[in-house]
Short mmCIF file of C-alpha atoms in Angstrom, two decimals:
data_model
loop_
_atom_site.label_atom_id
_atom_site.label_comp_id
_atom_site.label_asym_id
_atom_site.label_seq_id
_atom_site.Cartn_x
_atom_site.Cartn_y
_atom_site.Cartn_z
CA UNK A 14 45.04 150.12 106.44
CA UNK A 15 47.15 147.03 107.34
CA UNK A 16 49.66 144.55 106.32
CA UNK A 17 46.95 141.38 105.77
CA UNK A 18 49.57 138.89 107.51
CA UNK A 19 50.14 141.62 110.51
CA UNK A 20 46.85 143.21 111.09
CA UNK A 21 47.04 144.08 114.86
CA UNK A 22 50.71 145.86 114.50
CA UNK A 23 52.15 143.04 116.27
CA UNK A 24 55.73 143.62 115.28
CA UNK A 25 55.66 147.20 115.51
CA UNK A 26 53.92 146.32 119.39
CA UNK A 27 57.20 143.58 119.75
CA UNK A 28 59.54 146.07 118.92
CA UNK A 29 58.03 149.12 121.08
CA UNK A 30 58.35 146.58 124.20
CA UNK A 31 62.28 145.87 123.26
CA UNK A 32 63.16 149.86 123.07
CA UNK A 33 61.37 150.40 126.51
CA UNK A 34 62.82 147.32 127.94
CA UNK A 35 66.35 149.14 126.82
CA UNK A 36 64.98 152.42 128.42
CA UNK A 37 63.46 151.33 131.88
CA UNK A 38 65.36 152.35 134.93
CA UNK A 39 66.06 148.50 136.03
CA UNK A 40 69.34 146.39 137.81
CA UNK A 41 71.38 145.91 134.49
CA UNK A 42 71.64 141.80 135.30
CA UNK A 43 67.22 141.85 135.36
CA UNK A 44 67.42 144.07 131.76
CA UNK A 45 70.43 141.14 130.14
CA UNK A 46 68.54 138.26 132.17
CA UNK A 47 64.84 139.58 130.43
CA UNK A 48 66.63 139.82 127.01
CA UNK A 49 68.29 136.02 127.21
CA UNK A 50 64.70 134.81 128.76
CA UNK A 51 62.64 136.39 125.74
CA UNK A 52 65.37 135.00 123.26
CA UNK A 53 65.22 131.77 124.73
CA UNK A 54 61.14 131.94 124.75
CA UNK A 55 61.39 133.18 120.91
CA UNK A 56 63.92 130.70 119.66
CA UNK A 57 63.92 127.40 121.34
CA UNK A 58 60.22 127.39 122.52
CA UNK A 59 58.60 129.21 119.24
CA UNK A 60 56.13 131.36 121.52
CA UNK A 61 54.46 133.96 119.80
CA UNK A 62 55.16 137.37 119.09
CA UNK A 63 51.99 138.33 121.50
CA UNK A 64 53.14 135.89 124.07
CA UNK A 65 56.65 137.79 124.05
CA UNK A 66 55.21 141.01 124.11
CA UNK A 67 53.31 139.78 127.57
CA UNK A 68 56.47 138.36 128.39
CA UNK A 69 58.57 141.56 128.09
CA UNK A 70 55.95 144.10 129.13
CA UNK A 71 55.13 142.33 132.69
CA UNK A 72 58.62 141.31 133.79
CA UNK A 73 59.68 144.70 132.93
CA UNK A 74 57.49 146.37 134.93
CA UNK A 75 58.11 143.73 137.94
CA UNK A 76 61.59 144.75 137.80
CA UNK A 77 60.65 148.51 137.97
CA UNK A 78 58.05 147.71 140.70
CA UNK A 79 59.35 145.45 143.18
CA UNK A 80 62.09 146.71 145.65
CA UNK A 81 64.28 143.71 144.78
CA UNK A 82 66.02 143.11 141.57
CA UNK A 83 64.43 139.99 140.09
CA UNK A 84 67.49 138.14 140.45
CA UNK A 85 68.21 138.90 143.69
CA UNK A 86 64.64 137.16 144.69
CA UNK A 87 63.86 134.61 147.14
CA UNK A 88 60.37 133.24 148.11
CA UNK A 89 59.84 135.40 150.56
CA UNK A 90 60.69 138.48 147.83
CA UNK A 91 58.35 136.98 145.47
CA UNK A 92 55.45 137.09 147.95
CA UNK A 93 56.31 140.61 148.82
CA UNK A 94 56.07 141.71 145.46
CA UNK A 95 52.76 140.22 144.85
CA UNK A 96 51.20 141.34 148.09
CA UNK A 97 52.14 144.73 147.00
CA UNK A 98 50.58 144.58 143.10
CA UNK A 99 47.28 143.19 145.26
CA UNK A 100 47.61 146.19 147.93
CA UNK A 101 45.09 149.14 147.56
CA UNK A 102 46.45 151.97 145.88
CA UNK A 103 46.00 154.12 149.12
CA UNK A 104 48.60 152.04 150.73
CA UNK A 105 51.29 152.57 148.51
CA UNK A 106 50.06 148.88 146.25
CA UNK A 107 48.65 148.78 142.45
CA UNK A 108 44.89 147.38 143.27
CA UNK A 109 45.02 143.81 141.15
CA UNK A 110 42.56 142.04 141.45
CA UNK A 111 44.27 138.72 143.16
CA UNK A 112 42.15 136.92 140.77
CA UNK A 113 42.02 139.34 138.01
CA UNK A 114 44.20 138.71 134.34
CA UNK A 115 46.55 140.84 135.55
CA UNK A 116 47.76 139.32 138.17
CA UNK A 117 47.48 136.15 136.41
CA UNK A 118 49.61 138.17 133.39
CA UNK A 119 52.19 139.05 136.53
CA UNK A 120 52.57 135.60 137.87
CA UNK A 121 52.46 133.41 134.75
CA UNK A 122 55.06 134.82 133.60
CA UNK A 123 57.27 135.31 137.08
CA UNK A 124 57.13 131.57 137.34
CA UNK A 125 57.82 130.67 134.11
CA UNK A 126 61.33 133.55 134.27
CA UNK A 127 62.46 131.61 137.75
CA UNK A 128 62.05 128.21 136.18
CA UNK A 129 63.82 129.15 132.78
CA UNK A 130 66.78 130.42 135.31
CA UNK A 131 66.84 127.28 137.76
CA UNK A 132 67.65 125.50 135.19
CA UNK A 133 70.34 127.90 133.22
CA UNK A 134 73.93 126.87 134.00
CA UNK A 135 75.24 130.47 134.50
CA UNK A 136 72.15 131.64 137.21
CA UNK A 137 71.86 130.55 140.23
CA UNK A 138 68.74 128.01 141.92
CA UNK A 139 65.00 129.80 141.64
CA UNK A 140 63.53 126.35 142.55
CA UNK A 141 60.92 128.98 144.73
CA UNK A 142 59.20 129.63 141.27
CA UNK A 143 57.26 126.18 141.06
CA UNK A 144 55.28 128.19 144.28
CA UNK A 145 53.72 130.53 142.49
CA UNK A 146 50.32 129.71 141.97
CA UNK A 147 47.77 130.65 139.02
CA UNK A 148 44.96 132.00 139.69
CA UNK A 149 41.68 130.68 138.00
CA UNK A 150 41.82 132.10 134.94
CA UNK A 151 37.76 131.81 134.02
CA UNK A 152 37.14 134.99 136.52
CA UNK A 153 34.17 137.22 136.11
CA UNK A 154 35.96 139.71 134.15
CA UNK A 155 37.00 137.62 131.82
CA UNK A 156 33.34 136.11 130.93
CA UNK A 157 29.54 137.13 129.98
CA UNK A 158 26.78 136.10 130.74
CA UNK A 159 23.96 134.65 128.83
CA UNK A 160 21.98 137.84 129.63
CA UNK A 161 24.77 139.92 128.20
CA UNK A 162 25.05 137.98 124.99
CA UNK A 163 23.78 139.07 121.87
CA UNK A 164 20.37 137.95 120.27
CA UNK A 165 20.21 137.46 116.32
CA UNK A 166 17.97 140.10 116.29
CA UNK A 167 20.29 142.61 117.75
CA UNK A 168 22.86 140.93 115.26
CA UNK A 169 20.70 141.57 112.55
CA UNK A 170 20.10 145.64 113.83
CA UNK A 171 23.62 146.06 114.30
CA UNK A 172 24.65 144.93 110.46
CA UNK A 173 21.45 147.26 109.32
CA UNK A 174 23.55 150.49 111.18
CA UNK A 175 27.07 149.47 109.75
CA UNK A 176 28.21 152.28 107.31
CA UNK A 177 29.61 150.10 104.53
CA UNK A 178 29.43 146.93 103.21
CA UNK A 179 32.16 145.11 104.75
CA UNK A 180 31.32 145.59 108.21
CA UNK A 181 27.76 143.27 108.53
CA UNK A 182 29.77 140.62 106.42
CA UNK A 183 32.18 140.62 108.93
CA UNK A 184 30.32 140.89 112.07
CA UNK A 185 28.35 137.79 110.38
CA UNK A 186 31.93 135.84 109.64
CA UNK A 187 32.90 136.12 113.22
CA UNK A 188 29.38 135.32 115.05
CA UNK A 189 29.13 132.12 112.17
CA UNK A 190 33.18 130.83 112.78
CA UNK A 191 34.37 131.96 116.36
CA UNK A 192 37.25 133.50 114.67
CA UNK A 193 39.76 136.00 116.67
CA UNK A 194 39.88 139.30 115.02
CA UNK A 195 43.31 138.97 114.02
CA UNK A 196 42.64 135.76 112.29
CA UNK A 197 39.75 137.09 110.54
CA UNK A 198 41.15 140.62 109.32
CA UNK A 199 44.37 138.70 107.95
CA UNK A 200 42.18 136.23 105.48
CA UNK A 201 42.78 136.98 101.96
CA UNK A 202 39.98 136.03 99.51
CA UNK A 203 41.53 132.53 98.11
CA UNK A 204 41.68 131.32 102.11
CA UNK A 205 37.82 131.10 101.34
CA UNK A 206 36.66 127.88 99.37
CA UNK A 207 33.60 126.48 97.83
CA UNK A 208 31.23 129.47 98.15
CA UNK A 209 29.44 128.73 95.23
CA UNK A 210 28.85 124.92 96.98
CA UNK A 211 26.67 123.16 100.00
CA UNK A 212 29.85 123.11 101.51
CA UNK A 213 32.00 126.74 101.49
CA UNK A 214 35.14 126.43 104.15
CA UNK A 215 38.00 128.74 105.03
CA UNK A 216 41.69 127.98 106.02
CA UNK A 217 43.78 130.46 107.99
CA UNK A 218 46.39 132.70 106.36
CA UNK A 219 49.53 130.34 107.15
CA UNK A 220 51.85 133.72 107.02
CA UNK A 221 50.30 135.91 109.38
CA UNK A 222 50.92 136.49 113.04
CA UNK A 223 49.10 136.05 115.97
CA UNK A 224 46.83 133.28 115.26
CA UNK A 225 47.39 131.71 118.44
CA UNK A 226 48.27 127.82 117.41
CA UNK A 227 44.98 127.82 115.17
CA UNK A 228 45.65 124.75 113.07
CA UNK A 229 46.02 124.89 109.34
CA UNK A 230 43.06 122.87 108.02
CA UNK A 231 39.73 124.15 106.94
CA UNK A 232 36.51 124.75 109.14
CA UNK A 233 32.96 124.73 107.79
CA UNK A 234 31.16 128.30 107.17
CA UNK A 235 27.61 127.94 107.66
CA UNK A 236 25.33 131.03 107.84
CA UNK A 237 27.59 133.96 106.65
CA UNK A 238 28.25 132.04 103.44
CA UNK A 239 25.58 133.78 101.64
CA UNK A 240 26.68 137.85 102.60
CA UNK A 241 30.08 136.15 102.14
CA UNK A 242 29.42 135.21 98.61
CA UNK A 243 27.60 138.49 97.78
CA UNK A 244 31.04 140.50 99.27
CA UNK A 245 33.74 138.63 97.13
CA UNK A 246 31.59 138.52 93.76
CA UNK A 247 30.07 141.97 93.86
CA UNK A 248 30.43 144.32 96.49
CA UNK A 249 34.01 143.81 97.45
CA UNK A 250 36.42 147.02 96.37
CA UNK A 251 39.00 144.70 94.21
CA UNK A 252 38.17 143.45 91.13
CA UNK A 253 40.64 142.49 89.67
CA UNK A 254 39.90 138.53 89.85
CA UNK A 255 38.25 136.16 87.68
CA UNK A 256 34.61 137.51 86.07
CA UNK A 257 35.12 141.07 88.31
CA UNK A 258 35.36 139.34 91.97
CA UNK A 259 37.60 140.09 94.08
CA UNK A 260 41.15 138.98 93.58
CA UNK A 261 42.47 135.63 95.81
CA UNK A 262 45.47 137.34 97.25
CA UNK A 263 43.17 140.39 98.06
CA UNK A 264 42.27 140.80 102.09
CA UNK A 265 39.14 139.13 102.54
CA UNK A 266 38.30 142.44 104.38
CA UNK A 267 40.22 145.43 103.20
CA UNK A 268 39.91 149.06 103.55
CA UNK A 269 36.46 150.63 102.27
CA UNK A 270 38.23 153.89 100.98
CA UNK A 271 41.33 154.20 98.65
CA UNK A 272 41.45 150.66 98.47
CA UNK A 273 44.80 150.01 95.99
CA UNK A 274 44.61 146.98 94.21
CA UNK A 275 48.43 147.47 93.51
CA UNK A 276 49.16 147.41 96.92
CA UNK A 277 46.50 144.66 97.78
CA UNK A 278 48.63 142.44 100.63
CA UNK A 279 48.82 146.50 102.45
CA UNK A 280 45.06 147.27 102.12
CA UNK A 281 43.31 144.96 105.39
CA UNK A 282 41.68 146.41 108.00
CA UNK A 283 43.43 147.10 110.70
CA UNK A 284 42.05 145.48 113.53
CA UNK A 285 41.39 148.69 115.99
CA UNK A 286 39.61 149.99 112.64
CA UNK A 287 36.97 147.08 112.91
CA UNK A 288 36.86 147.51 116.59
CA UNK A 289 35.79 151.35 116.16
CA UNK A 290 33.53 150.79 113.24
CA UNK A 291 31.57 147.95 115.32
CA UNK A 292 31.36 150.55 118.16
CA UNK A 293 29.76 153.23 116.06
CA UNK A 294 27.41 151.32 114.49
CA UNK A 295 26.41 149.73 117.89
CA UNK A 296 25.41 153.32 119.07
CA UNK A 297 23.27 153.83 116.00
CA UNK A 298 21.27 150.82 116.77
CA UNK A 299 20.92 152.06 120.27
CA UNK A 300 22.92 148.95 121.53
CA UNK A 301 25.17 149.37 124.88
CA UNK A 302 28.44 149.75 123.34
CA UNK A 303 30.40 148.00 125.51
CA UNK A 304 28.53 145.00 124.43
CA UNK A 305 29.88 145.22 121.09
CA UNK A 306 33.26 143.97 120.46
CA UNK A 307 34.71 141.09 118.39
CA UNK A 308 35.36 138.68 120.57
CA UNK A 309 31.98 138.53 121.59
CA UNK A 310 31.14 136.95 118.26
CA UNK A 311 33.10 134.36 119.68
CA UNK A 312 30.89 133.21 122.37
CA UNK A 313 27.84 133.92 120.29
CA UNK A 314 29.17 131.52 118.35
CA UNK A 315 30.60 129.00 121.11
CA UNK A 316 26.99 129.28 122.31
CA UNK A 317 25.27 128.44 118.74
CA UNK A 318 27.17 125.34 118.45
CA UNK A 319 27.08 124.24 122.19
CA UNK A 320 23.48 124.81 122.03
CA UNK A 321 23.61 122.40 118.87
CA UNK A 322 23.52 118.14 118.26
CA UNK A 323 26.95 118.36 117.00
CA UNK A 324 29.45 116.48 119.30
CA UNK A 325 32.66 117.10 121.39
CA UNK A 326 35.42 116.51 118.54
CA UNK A 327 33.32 118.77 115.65
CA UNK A 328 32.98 121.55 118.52
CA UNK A 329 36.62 121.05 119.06
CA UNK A 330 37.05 121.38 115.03
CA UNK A 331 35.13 124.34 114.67
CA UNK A 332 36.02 126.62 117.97
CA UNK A 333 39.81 125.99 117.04
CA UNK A 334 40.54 124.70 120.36
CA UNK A 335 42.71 121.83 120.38
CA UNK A 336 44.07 119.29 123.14
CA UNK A 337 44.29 121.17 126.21
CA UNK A 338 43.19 124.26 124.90
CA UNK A 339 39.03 122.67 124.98
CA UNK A 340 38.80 123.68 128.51
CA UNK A 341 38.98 127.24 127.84
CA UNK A 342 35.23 126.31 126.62
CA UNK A 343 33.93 126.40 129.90
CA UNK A 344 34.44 130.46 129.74
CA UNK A 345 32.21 130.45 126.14
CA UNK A 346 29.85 128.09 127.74
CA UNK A 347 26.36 130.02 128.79
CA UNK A 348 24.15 126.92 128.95
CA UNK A 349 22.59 127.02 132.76
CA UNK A 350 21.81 123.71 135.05
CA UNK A 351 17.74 124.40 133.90
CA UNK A 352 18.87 123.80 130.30
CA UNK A 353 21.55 120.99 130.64
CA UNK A 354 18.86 119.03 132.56
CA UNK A 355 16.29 119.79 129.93
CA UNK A 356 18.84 118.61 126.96
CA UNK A 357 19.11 114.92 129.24
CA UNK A 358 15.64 114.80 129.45
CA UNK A 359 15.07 115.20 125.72
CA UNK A 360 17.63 113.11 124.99
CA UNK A 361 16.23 110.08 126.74
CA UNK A 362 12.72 110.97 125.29
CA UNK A 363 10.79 112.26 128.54
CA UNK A 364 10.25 115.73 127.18
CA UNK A 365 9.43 116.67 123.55
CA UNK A 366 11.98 118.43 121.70
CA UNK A 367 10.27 121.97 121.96
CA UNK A 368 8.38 121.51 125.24
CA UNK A 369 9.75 124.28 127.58
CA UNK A 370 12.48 125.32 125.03
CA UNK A 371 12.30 129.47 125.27
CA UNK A 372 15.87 129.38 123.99
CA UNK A 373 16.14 131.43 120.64
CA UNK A 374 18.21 128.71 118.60
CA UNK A 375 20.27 129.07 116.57
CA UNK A 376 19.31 130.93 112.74
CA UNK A 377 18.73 128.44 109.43
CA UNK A 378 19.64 128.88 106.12
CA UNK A 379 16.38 129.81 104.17
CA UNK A 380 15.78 130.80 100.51
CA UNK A 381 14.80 133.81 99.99
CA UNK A 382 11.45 134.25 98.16
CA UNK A 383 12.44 136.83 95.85
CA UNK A 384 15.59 135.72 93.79
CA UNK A 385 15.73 132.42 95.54
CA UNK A 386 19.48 132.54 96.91
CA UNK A 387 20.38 131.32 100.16
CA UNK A 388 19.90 133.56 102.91
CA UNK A 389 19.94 133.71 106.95
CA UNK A 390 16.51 133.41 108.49
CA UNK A 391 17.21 136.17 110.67
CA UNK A 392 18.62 138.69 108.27
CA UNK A 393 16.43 141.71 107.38
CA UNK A 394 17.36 141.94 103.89
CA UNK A 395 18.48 139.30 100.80
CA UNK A 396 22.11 139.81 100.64
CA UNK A 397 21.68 139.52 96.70
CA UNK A 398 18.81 141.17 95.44
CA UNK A 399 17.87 143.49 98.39
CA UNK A 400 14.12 142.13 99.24
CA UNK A 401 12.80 142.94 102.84
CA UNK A 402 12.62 139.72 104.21
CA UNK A 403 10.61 140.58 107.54
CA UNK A 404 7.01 141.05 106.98
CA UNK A 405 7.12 144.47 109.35
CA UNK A 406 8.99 146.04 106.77
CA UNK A 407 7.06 144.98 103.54
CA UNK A 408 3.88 146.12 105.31
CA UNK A 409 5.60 149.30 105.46
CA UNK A 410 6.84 149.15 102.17
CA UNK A 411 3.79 148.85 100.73
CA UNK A 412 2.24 151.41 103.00
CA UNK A 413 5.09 153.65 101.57
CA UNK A 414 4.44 152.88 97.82
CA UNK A 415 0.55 153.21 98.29
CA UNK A 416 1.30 156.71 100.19
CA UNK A 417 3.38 157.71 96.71
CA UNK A 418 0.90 156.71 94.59
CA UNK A 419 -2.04 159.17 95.93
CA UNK A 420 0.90 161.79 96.55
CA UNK A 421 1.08 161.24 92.15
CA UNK A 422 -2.53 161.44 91.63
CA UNK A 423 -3.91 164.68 94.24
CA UNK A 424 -1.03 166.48 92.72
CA UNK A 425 -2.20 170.48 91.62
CA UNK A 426 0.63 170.79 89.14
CA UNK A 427 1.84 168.90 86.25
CA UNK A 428 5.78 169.19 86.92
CA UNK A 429 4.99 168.52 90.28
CA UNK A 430 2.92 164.95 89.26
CA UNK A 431 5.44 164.34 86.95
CA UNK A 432 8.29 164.32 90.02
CA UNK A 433 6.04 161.85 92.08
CA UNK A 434 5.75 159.90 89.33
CA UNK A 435 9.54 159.69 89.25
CA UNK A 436 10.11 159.21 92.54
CA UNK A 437 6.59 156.44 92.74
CA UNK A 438 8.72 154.49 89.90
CA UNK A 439 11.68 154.30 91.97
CA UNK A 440 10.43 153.34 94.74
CA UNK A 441 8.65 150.83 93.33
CA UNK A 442 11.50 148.78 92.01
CA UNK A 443 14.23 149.79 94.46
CA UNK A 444 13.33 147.90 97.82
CA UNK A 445 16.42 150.19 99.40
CA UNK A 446 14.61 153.13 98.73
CA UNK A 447 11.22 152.01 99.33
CA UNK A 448 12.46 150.85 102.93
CA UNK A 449 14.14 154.45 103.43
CA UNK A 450 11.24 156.29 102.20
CA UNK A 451 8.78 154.29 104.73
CA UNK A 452 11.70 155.17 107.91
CA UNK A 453 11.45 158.62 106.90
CA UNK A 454 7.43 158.81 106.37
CA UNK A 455 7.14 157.13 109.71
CA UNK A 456 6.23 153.87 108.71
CA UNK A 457 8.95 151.78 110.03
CA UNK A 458 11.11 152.49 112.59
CA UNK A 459 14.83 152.60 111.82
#
């Protein structure tokens, strides 16, 4: 369990970095220059907590690793230092990647610490750190490919092996919204607005940390609204709002087990929890875990609205990148030249619409044709009343319920009818157990 406005331990990660900051065996003018630096970052510049931590945890091991003190650097020191984080292992170096995040991590923040002393009164002139180039932050490790990506259907498998009900709502929240873990796990239940409309939206939790510069308006939920809505009215563990659902200051996604509705704002998920849980239930649907991890929602769901009509300023809106920040789409972006040309040519009317389109699409909102509530076209299930909504599985339902049937009639012995009767009635009327009666009599697969 976590604090719902600090679900990633960020202070606890902030204050770890200060004590081995205070501990490392560094020149005592880099450990006082790091401390003003980080101050200086925290109060006149407003950086985050998780930029700090970066901030701390990289020039403190600089000053550990290079053979000059920081301060003591010239150019020519500088280049030394990051020939030597780029220099195999064998040779005596670290083995970065010279394009890799961390070297990127390394000299982001060197130039930034030699700027922020050039122009301190009491330091001397690091004019040098303007020289230190970035490297291209969209590397390889950093992206996925379109191959790699997840399908709905292996969406939809992945929710099916999830070992409690908060986990497929979530994985659906964060492949409908984009949203970062940390953002997600720290929404309380009031963030979320209009469920029971056309037009349900969520706002981020203004008090918690880490939401990288996500602005605080709303954003449009689309096809998680209707798991969503079944969560928060009747399979969410508080209940202590309005008609049973879930109170609004409870975490939109809490703890599963010994949830305390006394201690609501300490019961989220932490996120390492989710990140575990989405692992496990990746292996039960025989899905390469290292596939599975939350941010890949994110560009499943960069690549459902890039693959969409909607325009540059609502993509803006909805992936929470702002200003500058858009051309980090580029790394979410999995559209290839054979499908950009394709979109022109549809656009200007020399293709149909669906001629050569073997793109999956993204899902629709559908009604489900047993209770009628709005449902995903790709889920497996109704999120209210339980119906199979795949025809695979109701032909194996039915194969299962016929199966139970004769099983009630050839019975020898009365007691023994009268327990497949029992068991005929139930599944009859309980689509769960009809669907887990035809996996376990070999009519579906699981």
């Amino acid at each position: 369990m976590a604090d719902v406005n600090d679900t990633n331990s960020t202070r606890a990660k902030f204050e770890r970095e200060q004590e081995l900051l205070e501990d490392a065996t560094i020149d005592e003018a880099d450990r006082r220059a790091i401390r003003e630096f980080v101050t200086h970052r925290r109060q006149m510049e407003d950086k985050s907590l998780n930029t700090l931590i970066s901030d701390i945890g990289n020039l403190r091991r600089a000053a550990e690793r290079a053979e000059t003190p920081l301060l003591e650097m010239d150019i020519g020191d500088a280049r030394a230092f990051v020939g030597r984080l780029a220099a195999p292992k064998a040779s005596g170096g670290y083995g970065l990647d010279p394009d890799g995040s961390g070297m990127f991590g390394y000299k982001r923040v060197l130039r930034v610490f030699f700027q922020w002393l050039d122009a301190e009164p009491h330091y001397g002139e690091y004019g040098f750190g303007e020289r230190i180039s970035l490297p291209d932050r969209n590397t390889k490790e950093e992206t996925i490919s379109k191959d790699e990506l997840l399908t709905e259907d292996e969406i939809e498998r992945l929710k099916r092996a999830c070992m409690n009900n908060r986990d497929p709502v979530l994985i659906d929240f964060l492949a409908d919204v984009g949203a970062r873990i940390s953002l997600a796990t720290s929404l309380r239940v009031g963030d979320i607005d209009g469920l029971e409309t056309p037009r349900p939206t969520f706002s981020p939790n203004t008090d918690a940390l880490s939401l990288k510069g996500v602005r605080d308006v709303s954003y449009p939920i689309l096809y998680s609204r209707a798991e969503l809505r079944e969560w928060v009215n009747r399979n969410h563990p508080d209940h202590t709002g309005p008609n049973g659902r879930a109170h609004d200051e409870a975490p939109l996604f809490p703890v599963v087990e010994h949830y305390d509705p006394d201690n609501r704002e300490m019961m989220a998920a932490h996120t390492s929890t989710v990140r575990k849980s989405m692992k496990r239930a990746a292996d039960r649907a025989d899905i390469d875990v290292e596939r599975v991890h939350p941010h890949h929602f994110r560009h499943v769901f960069m690549t459902r609205i890039s693959d969409s009509e909607l325009n540059d300023r609502d993509i803006e809106h909805m992936s929470m990148l702002v200003d500058d920040r858009m051309r980090m789409r580029d790394r979410y972006d999995h559209t290839g030249d054979a499908e950009r040309n394709d979109s022109i040519f549809q656009s200007h009317g020399f293709v149909d619409p669906d001629e050569g389109d073997e793109s999956e699409g993204a899902p629709e909102i559908v009604a489900c044709s047993n209770c009628r509530a709005e449902v995903k076209s790709t889920a497996y299930h109704c999120p209210r009343c339980g119906f199979p909504l795949r025809e695979e599985i109701q032909n194996a339902i039915d194969a299962a319920r016929a199966e139970m049937r004769e099983t009630t009639v050839d019975a020898d012995e009365r007691a023994e009818r009268e327990a497949a009767a029992d068991a005929a009635t139930v599944v009859e009327n309980d689509e769960r157990v009809a669907e887990e009666f035809a996996i376990e009599d070999g009519h579906l697969d699981e």
